[in-house]
Every structure is written in structure tokens, then in C-alpha cells.
Coordinates of C-alpha atoms in Angstrom, one line a residue:
M1 CA 23.4 22.1 15.7
R2 CA 21.1 23.5 18.4
R3 CA 21.2 21.7 21.8
T4 CA 18.0 21.8 23.8
V5 CA 18.1 20.8 27.5
F6 CA 15.0 19.8 29.4
A7 CA 16.1 20.9 32.9
G8 CA 15.1 20.7 36.5
G9 CA 12.6 17.8 36.4
L10 CA 12.4 14.2 37.3
V11 CA 13.0 11.5 34.7
F12 CA 11.3 8.2 34.3
D13 CA 13.7 6.5 31.9
G14 CA 11.3 3.7 30.8
T15 CA 13.1 0.8 32.5
G16 CA 10.7 0.7 35.5
A17 CA 13.1 2.5 37.9
D18 CA 11.6 5.3 40.0
P19 CA 11.8 8.8 38.6
A20 CA 15.0 10.6 39.5
P21 CA 16.2 14.2 39.1
A22 CA 18.0 14.6 35.8
D23 CA 18.3 16.9 32.8
V24 CA 17.9 15.6 29.2
A25 CA 19.9 17.1 26.3
V26 CA 18.5 16.8 22.8
V27 CA 20.3 17.5 19.5
D28 CA 18.7 17.0 16.0
G29 CA 15.9 14.9 17.4
R30 CA 18.0 12.5 19.4
I31 CA 18.8 12.3 23.1
V32 CA 22.6 12.9 23.5
D33 CA 23.0 13.1 27.3
V34 CA 21.1 12.5 30.5
G35 CA 22.5 13.9 33.8
V36 CA 22.5 16.8 36.2
G37 CA 23.5 20.4 35.4
L38 CA 23.6 20.0 31.6
D39 CA 24.0 23.1 29.4
G40 CA 22.3 23.9 26.2
D41 CA 21.4 26.6 23.6
E42 CA 17.8 26.4 24.7
V43 CA 16.4 25.3 28.0
V44 CA 12.9 23.9 28.6
D45 CA 12.0 24.5 32.3
C46 CA 10.7 21.2 33.7
A47 CA 10.6 22.2 37.4
G48 CA 7.8 20.3 39.1
L49 CA 7.4 18.0 36.1
T50 CA 8.3 14.4 35.2
L51 CA 9.7 13.4 31.8
L52 CA 8.4 10.1 30.4
P53 CA 9.5 8.5 27.2
G54 CA 6.8 8.8 24.5
L55 CA 4.1 6.3 25.2
F56 CA 3.0 3.4 23.0
D57 CA -0.4 1.8 22.2
C58 CA 0.2 -1.5 20.5
H59 CA -3.4 -2.2 19.5
V60 CA -5.5 0.6 17.9
H61 CA -7.9 0.9 14.9
V62 CA -7.5 4.5 13.7
T63 CA -10.1 4.2 11.0
I64 CA -12.9 3.1 13.4
S65 CA -14.6 5.4 15.8
G66 CA -17.0 3.2 17.7
V67 CA -18.8 -0.1 17.0
D68 CA -22.3 1.0 16.3
M69 CA -23.0 -1.2 13.3
L70 CA -25.8 0.8 11.9
G71 CA -23.9 4.0 12.3
L72 CA -20.9 2.6 10.5
A73 CA -23.1 1.4 7.6
Q74 CA -24.5 4.9 7.2
K75 CA -21.1 6.8 6.9
P76 CA -19.8 7.6 3.4
F77 CA -16.8 5.5 2.5
S78 CA -14.2 8.2 2.6
Y79 CA -15.3 9.6 5.9
Q80 CA -13.1 7.1 7.8
F81 CA -9.9 8.8 6.5
Y82 CA -10.9 12.1 8.0
E83 CA -11.9 10.4 11.2
A84 CA -8.5 8.7 11.2
A85 CA -6.8 12.2 11.2
R86 CA -8.9 13.3 14.2
N87 CA -8.3 10.0 16.0
L88 CA -4.5 10.2 15.5
R89 CA -4.4 13.7 16.8
R90 CA -6.4 12.7 19.9
T91 CA -4.0 9.9 20.5
L92 CA -1.0 12.1 20.2
E93 CA -2.4 14.5 22.7
L94 CA -2.3 11.7 25.3
G95 CA 1.5 11.5 25.0
I96 CA 1.2 8.3 22.8
T97 CA 3.8 8.9 20.1
T98 CA 3.8 5.5 18.5
V99 CA 1.0 3.1 17.7
R100 CA 0.5 -0.3 16.0
D101 CA -2.7 -0.3 14.0
A102 CA -4.3 -3.7 14.3
S103 CA -6.2 -3.4 10.9
G104 CA -7.8 -0.5 9.2
A105 CA -5.0 2.0 8.5
D106 CA -3.5 1.6 5.0
L107 CA -0.2 2.8 3.6
G108 CA -1.6 6.2 2.7
I109 CA -2.5 7.0 6.3
K110 CA 0.9 5.9 7.5
Q111 CA 2.6 8.0 4.8
A112 CA 0.5 11.0 5.5
V113 CA 1.6 11.0 9.1
A114 CA 5.3 10.4 8.2
D115 CA 5.2 13.2 5.6
G116 CA 3.6 15.7 8.1
L117 CA 0.3 16.0 6.2
I118 CA -1.5 15.1 9.4
S119 CA -0.3 15.0 13.0
G120 CA -0.2 11.8 15.0
P121 CA 1.8 9.0 16.4
R122 CA 4.2 7.2 14.1
L123 CA 2.4 4.1 12.7
Q124 CA 3.0 0.4 12.3
I125 CA 0.2 -1.0 10.2
S126 CA -1.2 -4.5 9.6
V127 CA -3.6 -3.2 6.8
S128 CA -6.3 -5.9 7.0
L129 CA -7.4 -8.6 9.5
I130 CA -6.8 -12.2 8.3
S131 CA -9.9 -14.3 9.0
Q132 CA -11.2 -17.6 7.9
T133 CA -14.6 -17.9 6.4
G134 CA -17.1 -17.5 9.2
G135 CA -14.3 -16.3 11.5
H136 CA -14.0 -13.2 13.6
G137 CA -13.2 -10.9 10.6
D138 CA -16.0 -12.2 8.3
G139 CA -18.8 -9.7 8.2
W140 CA -21.4 -12.0 6.7
L141 CA -24.9 -11.8 8.3
P142 CA -27.7 -14.4 8.2
S143 CA -29.6 -12.0 5.9
G144 CA -27.0 -12.7 3.3
H145 CA -25.6 -9.2 3.5
C146 CA -22.0 -8.7 4.4
V147 CA -21.3 -5.7 6.7
P148 CA -17.6 -5.7 7.7
L149 CA -16.2 -3.2 10.2
M150 CA -13.7 -2.3 7.6
V151 CA -14.7 -2.4 3.9
P152 CA -12.0 -3.7 1.6
H153 CA -10.5 -1.2 -0.9
P154 CA -7.4 -1.1 -3.1
G155 CA -5.2 -0.1 -0.2
R156 CA -6.9 -2.6 2.2
P157 CA -7.4 -5.9 0.5
D158 CA -9.9 -8.5 1.5
A159 CA -8.1 -10.9 3.9
R160 CA -10.6 -13.8 4.3
V161 CA -8.8 -17.0 3.5
D162 CA -9.2 -20.8 3.8
G163 CA -6.3 -23.2 3.5
P164 CA -2.5 -22.8 3.4
D165 CA -2.3 -21.8 -0.3
E166 CA -4.8 -18.9 0.2
M167 CA -3.0 -17.9 3.4
R168 CA 0.2 -17.6 1.5
R169 CA -1.4 -15.5 -1.2
V170 CA -3.1 -13.1 1.2
A171 CA 0.0 -12.8 3.4
R172 CA 2.0 -11.8 0.3
T173 CA -0.8 -9.4 -0.8
L174 CA -0.8 -7.6 2.6
L175 CA 3.0 -7.4 2.6
R176 CA 2.8 -5.9 -0.9
A177 CA 0.2 -3.4 0.4
G178 CA 2.7 -2.1 3.0
A179 CA 1.9 -4.2 6.2
D180 CA 4.6 -3.9 8.8
V181 CA 3.0 -6.7 10.8
L182 CA 0.4 -9.3 9.8
K183 CA -2.6 -9.8 12.0
V184 CA -4.6 -13.0 12.2
C185 CA -7.7 -14.2 14.1
T186 CA -6.9 -17.6 15.8
T187 CA -10.2 -17.6 17.7
G188 CA -13.6 -16.1 17.6
G189 CA -14.3 -12.8 19.3
V190 CA -16.7 -10.6 21.2
L191 CA -17.7 -8.3 18.3
S192 CA -18.4 -11.2 15.8
P193 CA -22.0 -12.3 16.8
R194 CA -21.9 -15.7 15.3
D195 CA -18.7 -17.2 16.8
D196 CA -17.4 -17.9 20.3
P197 CA -14.2 -16.4 21.7
R198 CA -13.3 -19.7 23.2
H199 CA -13.3 -21.6 19.9
S200 CA -10.1 -21.8 17.8
Q201 CA -9.9 -20.6 14.1
F202 CA -7.3 -21.6 11.5
S203 CA -5.4 -24.8 11.6
P204 CA -1.7 -25.1 12.7
E205 CA -0.7 -25.7 9.1
E206 CA -2.3 -22.4 8.0
L207 CA -0.6 -20.5 10.8
D208 CA 2.7 -22.0 10.0
V209 CA 2.5 -20.7 6.4
L210 CA 1.5 -17.3 7.7
V211 CA 4.5 -17.0 10.0
A212 CA 6.9 -18.3 7.4
E213 CA 5.7 -15.8 4.8
A214 CA 6.0 -12.9 7.4
S215 CA 9.5 -14.1 8.5
R216 CA 10.8 -14.2 5.0
Q217 CA 10.1 -10.5 4.7
G218 CA 11.5 -9.7 8.2
R219 CA 7.9 -9.2 9.6
S220 CA 6.2 -10.7 12.6
V221 CA 2.6 -11.8 13.2
M222 CA 0.1 -10.6 15.9
A223 CA -2.9 -12.8 16.8
H224 CA -6.4 -11.8 17.9
A225 CA -6.5 -14.8 20.3
Q226 CA -9.0 -15.1 23.1
G227 CA -9.6 -18.8 23.8
A228 CA -6.9 -21.1 25.2
D229 CA -6.7 -23.5 22.2
G230 CA -6.3 -20.7 19.7
I231 CA -3.8 -18.9 21.9
K232 CA -1.7 -22.1 22.1
N233 CA -1.9 -22.7 18.3
A234 CA -0.6 -19.1 17.8
V235 CA 2.2 -19.5 20.2
R236 CA 3.4 -22.8 18.8
A237 CA 3.4 -21.3 15.3
G238 CA 5.8 -18.6 16.5
I239 CA 3.3 -15.7 16.5
R240 CA 5.0 -12.8 18.3
S241 CA 2.1 -11.3 20.3
I242 CA -1.2 -12.5 21.7
E243 CA -3.9 -9.8 21.6
H244 CA -6.5 -9.9 24.3
G245 CA -5.7 -13.3 25.9
I246 CA -9.1 -13.6 27.6
Y247 CA -9.2 -17.3 28.4
L248 CA -5.5 -18.1 29.2
D249 CA -5.0 -21.5 30.9
D250 CA -1.9 -22.7 32.6
E251 CA -0.5 -24.5 29.6
A252 CA -0.9 -21.4 27.4
I253 CA 0.9 -19.3 30.0
E254 CA 3.8 -21.8 30.2
L255 CA 4.0 -21.9 26.4
M256 CA 4.1 -18.1 26.2
L257 CA 6.9 -18.0 28.7
A258 CA 8.9 -20.7 26.8
H259 CA 8.5 -18.9 23.5
G260 CA 8.9 -15.4 24.8
T261 CA 5.5 -14.5 23.4
W262 CA 4.1 -11.1 24.3
L263 CA 0.6 -10.4 25.7
V264 CA -1.2 -7.2 24.7
P265 CA -4.2 -7.3 27.1
T266 CA -6.6 -4.6 25.9
L267 CA -8.5 -4.9 29.2
V268 CA -10.6 -1.8 28.4
A269 CA -12.0 -3.3 25.1
P270 CA -14.9 -5.3 26.5
V271 CA -15.6 -2.5 28.9
N272 CA -16.0 -0.1 26.0
V273 CA -18.4 -2.5 24.2
I274 CA -20.6 -2.6 27.3
R275 CA -20.5 1.2 27.5
A276 CA -21.4 1.6 23.8
A277 CA -24.4 -0.7 24.2
R278 CA -25.6 1.2 27.3
A279 CA -25.3 4.4 25.3
G280 CA -27.6 3.1 22.6
A281 CA -25.2 1.7 20.0
A282 CA -26.8 -0.8 17.6
L283 CA -25.1 -4.0 18.7
P284 CA -26.4 -7.6 18.5
D285 CA -27.5 -9.0 21.8
A286 CA -25.0 -11.8 21.4
V287 CA -22.1 -9.2 21.3
V288 CA -23.3 -7.4 24.4
R289 CA -23.7 -10.7 26.2
K290 CA -20.2 -11.9 25.3
A291 CA -18.7 -8.6 26.4
E292 CA -20.4 -8.9 29.8
E293 CA -19.3 -12.5 30.2
V294 CA -15.6 -12.0 29.4
V295 CA -14.7 -9.0 31.7
E296 CA -13.9 -11.0 34.8
A297 CA -12.3 -13.9 33.0
H298 CA -10.1 -11.4 31.0
A299 CA -8.8 -9.7 34.2
D300 CA -8.2 -13.1 35.8
S301 CA -6.2 -14.3 32.8
V302 CA -4.0 -11.2 32.7
R303 CA -3.5 -11.3 36.5
R304 CA -2.2 -14.9 36.2
A305 CA 0.0 -14.0 33.2
V306 CA 1.5 -11.0 35.1
A307 CA 2.2 -13.2 38.2
A308 CA 3.9 -15.8 36.0
G309 CA 6.2 -13.3 34.3
V310 CA 4.7 -13.1 30.8
R311 CA 5.9 -10.1 28.8
I312 CA 3.3 -7.4 28.7
A313 CA 2.9 -4.5 26.3
M314 CA 0.2 -1.8 26.5
G315 CA -2.7 -1.9 24.0
T316 CA -6.3 -0.7 24.1
D317 CA -8.3 -1.7 21.0
S318 CA -9.1 2.0 20.7
G319 CA -11.7 2.4 17.9
V320 CA -13.8 -0.1 19.8
G321 CA -13.8 2.6 22.4
P322 CA -13.2 6.3 21.9
H323 CA -9.8 7.4 20.7
G324 CA -8.3 9.9 23.2
T325 CA -9.3 7.7 26.2
N326 CA -6.5 5.2 25.7
L327 CA -4.9 5.8 29.1
E328 CA -7.9 4.3 30.8
E329 CA -6.1 1.0 30.1
L330 CA -3.3 1.8 32.6
P331 CA -5.3 1.6 35.9
L332 CA -6.8 -1.7 34.6
M333 CA -3.3 -3.1 34.1
A334 CA -2.4 -2.0 37.6
G335 CA -5.5 -3.8 38.9
C336 CA -4.1 -7.0 37.5
G337 CA -1.1 -6.9 39.8
M338 CA 1.3 -4.6 37.9
S339 CA 3.0 -1.8 39.8
P340 CA 2.7 1.7 38.3
A341 CA 6.3 1.6 37.3
E342 CA 5.7 -1.8 35.5
V343 CA 2.6 -0.3 33.8
L344 CA 4.6 2.6 32.5
A345 CA 7.5 0.3 31.4
A346 CA 4.9 -1.8 29.5
S347 CA 3.7 1.4 27.8
T348 CA 7.3 2.5 26.9
S349 CA 10.4 0.3 26.8
S350 CA 8.5 -3.1 26.7
A351 CA 6.2 -1.9 24.0
A352 CA 9.2 -0.6 22.0
S353 CA 10.8 -4.0 22.3
L354 CA 7.6 -5.7 21.0
L355 CA 7.4 -3.4 18.0
G356 CA 11.1 -3.7 17.2
Y357 CA 12.2 -0.2 18.3
D358 CA 14.9 -1.3 20.8
G359 CA 17.6 1.3 21.0
E360 CA 15.3 3.8 19.2
L361 CA 12.3 4.5 21.3
G362 CA 10.7 3.7 24.7
R363 CA 13.7 4.9 26.8
I364 CA 15.1 8.3 27.9
A365 CA 18.7 7.4 27.2
P366 CA 21.5 8.7 24.9
G367 CA 21.0 7.6 21.3
H368 CA 17.3 7.3 21.5
R369 CA 14.9 9.4 19.6
A370 CA 13.6 12.4 21.6
D371 CA 10.0 11.4 22.2
L372 CA 9.3 13.0 25.5
V373 CA 6.1 13.5 27.6
L374 CA 6.1 16.2 30.3
V375 CA 3.6 15.5 33.1
S376 CA 2.7 17.3 36.3
G377 CA 1.8 15.6 39.5
S378 CA 3.0 12.0 40.1
A379 CA 3.7 10.0 37.0
F380 CA 2.5 7.0 39.0
D381 CA -0.9 8.5 39.4
L382 CA -2.2 6.4 36.5
A383 CA -5.9 7.4 36.8
D384 CA -5.1 11.1 36.4
L385 CA -2.2 10.8 34.0
A386 CA -4.1 12.0 30.9
G387 CA -5.1 15.2 32.7
N388 CA -1.6 15.8 33.9
I389 CA 0.1 15.9 30.5
R390 CA 1.6 19.3 29.8
Q391 CA 3.6 18.8 26.7
V392 CA 4.4 16.1 24.1
W393 CA 7.6 16.2 22.0
Q394 CA 8.2 13.9 19.1
D395 CA 11.7 13.5 17.6
G396 CA 12.6 16.6 19.5
V397 CA 9.8 18.8 18.2
L398 CA 7.0 20.2 20.4
V399 CA 3.8 18.6 18.9
V400 CA 1.3 19.1 21.8
D401 CA 1.4 22.0 24.3
H402 CA -1.3 22.1 26.9
T403 CA 0.5 24.7 29.0
A404 CA -0.7 27.5 26.9
R405 CA -4.2 27.1 28.0
G406 CA -3.6 25.0 31.2
E407 CA -5.9 22.2 30.3
V408 CA -6.1 19.1 28.1
S409 CA -8.3 19.3 25.1

């Protein structure tokens, strides 16, 4: 088997340690050695570059390309699948080699990537967003029309439920459809004009059923959770990750620490809603107002969670904002008290742990899959990281090469 050595660069191994000089040897898509002076059949010259593990984004929506409601309603149904192919490619070009889709992508999109029909990060999928009637995922409007962000179809079942029995049925339906993780709304949200992010949704009994059904199939649950009460309901039920966490209070933070619950902040999400509105997107006034109201509270909550030691994994809610701009999240995380090394660890090894890829991804270490990102300049220059990416390797295969033209597309 051919042995490829990435030689002469610095290595950020994903643990949070500073980059250090090292070579990385890869055989058959796996890292087999990390050290100095390694030999190989093929050498990739990494002089002046830093190697990072493939990055993660733990919260994307690959079938959505912006939140202009009128624009979404005017697109042909199948158009979303072609947009997904473009969005996945743009994400891969940023060095993000693994994503968790937080509703939208179905099993066909995941399989198309896995089979090489389209290029993109490997996918974990939740298929549909579980919402109560009148909840964050219910697209009903006062006119009587229903305009969901993601229209149900055979591969993406309707996931509006009320009561424990319906929750059990929908959980099983989504698992049958190929969900790797189940996503539930335990609070209102910014994009749903007729609810409040601070108000809780679903009862503890309903959430207990959901977690039990997921656990029986070896799956976990992620929760869109913005208000403190809904966050605490999710944590007590055993939900693995809190998405957004805008209005954390001290009790919620203590519960997350006690349960080992992850926080996926998506700090850039409300910023992107405000940007879209200013650019002319057709959004209800209530949505724009809520986005403007939550930005500071969101940053303060994440800041306090970081200081307390809550486990953090990187996620962006891309789809709400443009795909291909995901790395804008990293400086925002640093602005909440994380060091650059901690931000990169949250985007690599910590994210891998959240998604169940321990020992497989998120580290540059023997035995791990050879997802590697080669960057120029300082890897800790988070604001310029996207522009400094030179190459992206996935399972030991070069999938993005910006060196040929010297610029990022």
C-alpha cells in the first residue's frame, strides 16, 4: 500500500495544544504515524503550512439557502437538492469535512455524498424537525396557509406531534427514514414569527419518550433550545446537545455540567437573520425584531457557559446564513472567551466527540481517518482562516486544492 507523508509543516493535533513541527504518514486513508523525519512513497510538501484535522460543523441545513420566505415559496420543489450539492461543496472548500444536518437533508442526500455522486462533507442527518403544533417547526400562518421552511416529502416525513404516543410514532418514523440523530424543538425560536424563544415547548413526558426511542436504536437527540426552561427540560430528559442556548441561566448551566450536555452555540445565526433582512429578504417584522433582541443575550449566555466549563462544539446554522461562510463562527466563539486553540478544538476533537467519532476523526493521531486541512499563515488567525486554506484531504484523498490558482473560490 502506498504511504503518503505530509512533511515539513506544523501540526495542530486537535487536542488544543499549540501547533508543533511534525510529519504525518497516511496509508489507505488512515493516519499511521506522526513524528519528525518520516519516509514515504509520496511526499506532500507542507513547508510554511499548518495541518489541522478536518473541521466539523455540528449544525447546518444543506437544503436551505437563506431564509427569504417568499423566495423559498417560489422555488420548484426539486431545486433544493441541487442547491444542497452546491452547499455541500462550498462547505467542503472551507476544510469542513464532517457536518451534522439539523433537518432538511434526507437519506438520499447522505447516500449521494457517501457514494461519491456529489462531493461534500460526510453527513449525519436528522431528516425532519420535531415540533409541537404551533411550535418552532410549524409553518402555519394566520392566513390559514402553511409555509414550512422544509416541505415534507417521502424521504422527509412531517414531524409535527402532540402527546407522548405521537412522539413515539414520529421518532420511529424518522429513525426508519434514516435519521442518525433526532432533533426536537423544546422552545420557540427566532424564525418562527408567532412564538417566543424564551417559552418552552413539549412536556417532560413527551421528551422522555423521544429520548427513550432514540436510545433504543443507539441514537441521540439534539434540541433547538433557546429559553432557559426549555433548555432545562431538554437536559433533564437526557438530550445530548443544546443548540443555540440563547437564554441560559445559572441553573441551566449547572444542569449541563452535571449531565455532560454539549452546547452548540450558532452565534452567527441571528447575525445572519439581521443581514438577510437588511439585504431585502422577505421576513416578518417579528422575526427581525427577535434576531436583533437576542444577539447580546446569546453572546452573554455562551460567555458564561464557556467560563463555567460547559462542553462546546462548533455549529453555525448555515442555511439561515450563506453556506461557505461557516468559519465566521470561529471569531465569535473567541469573542465569548475561548482561546483560538480552544475554538479549533471545539471545531475538531470536541465536535468529533459530540457526534460519536472518537478515535475516528477530529484528531491528527495514528489510527484516525486522514481528514487533513493545510493552511498558510497562523492557524490561530481565526478571522482569516477561510482565506488561508490551501488544500483539503478527506480519507487521504485530495478533495480541494486552492494552490493551483492561489486563491479560495
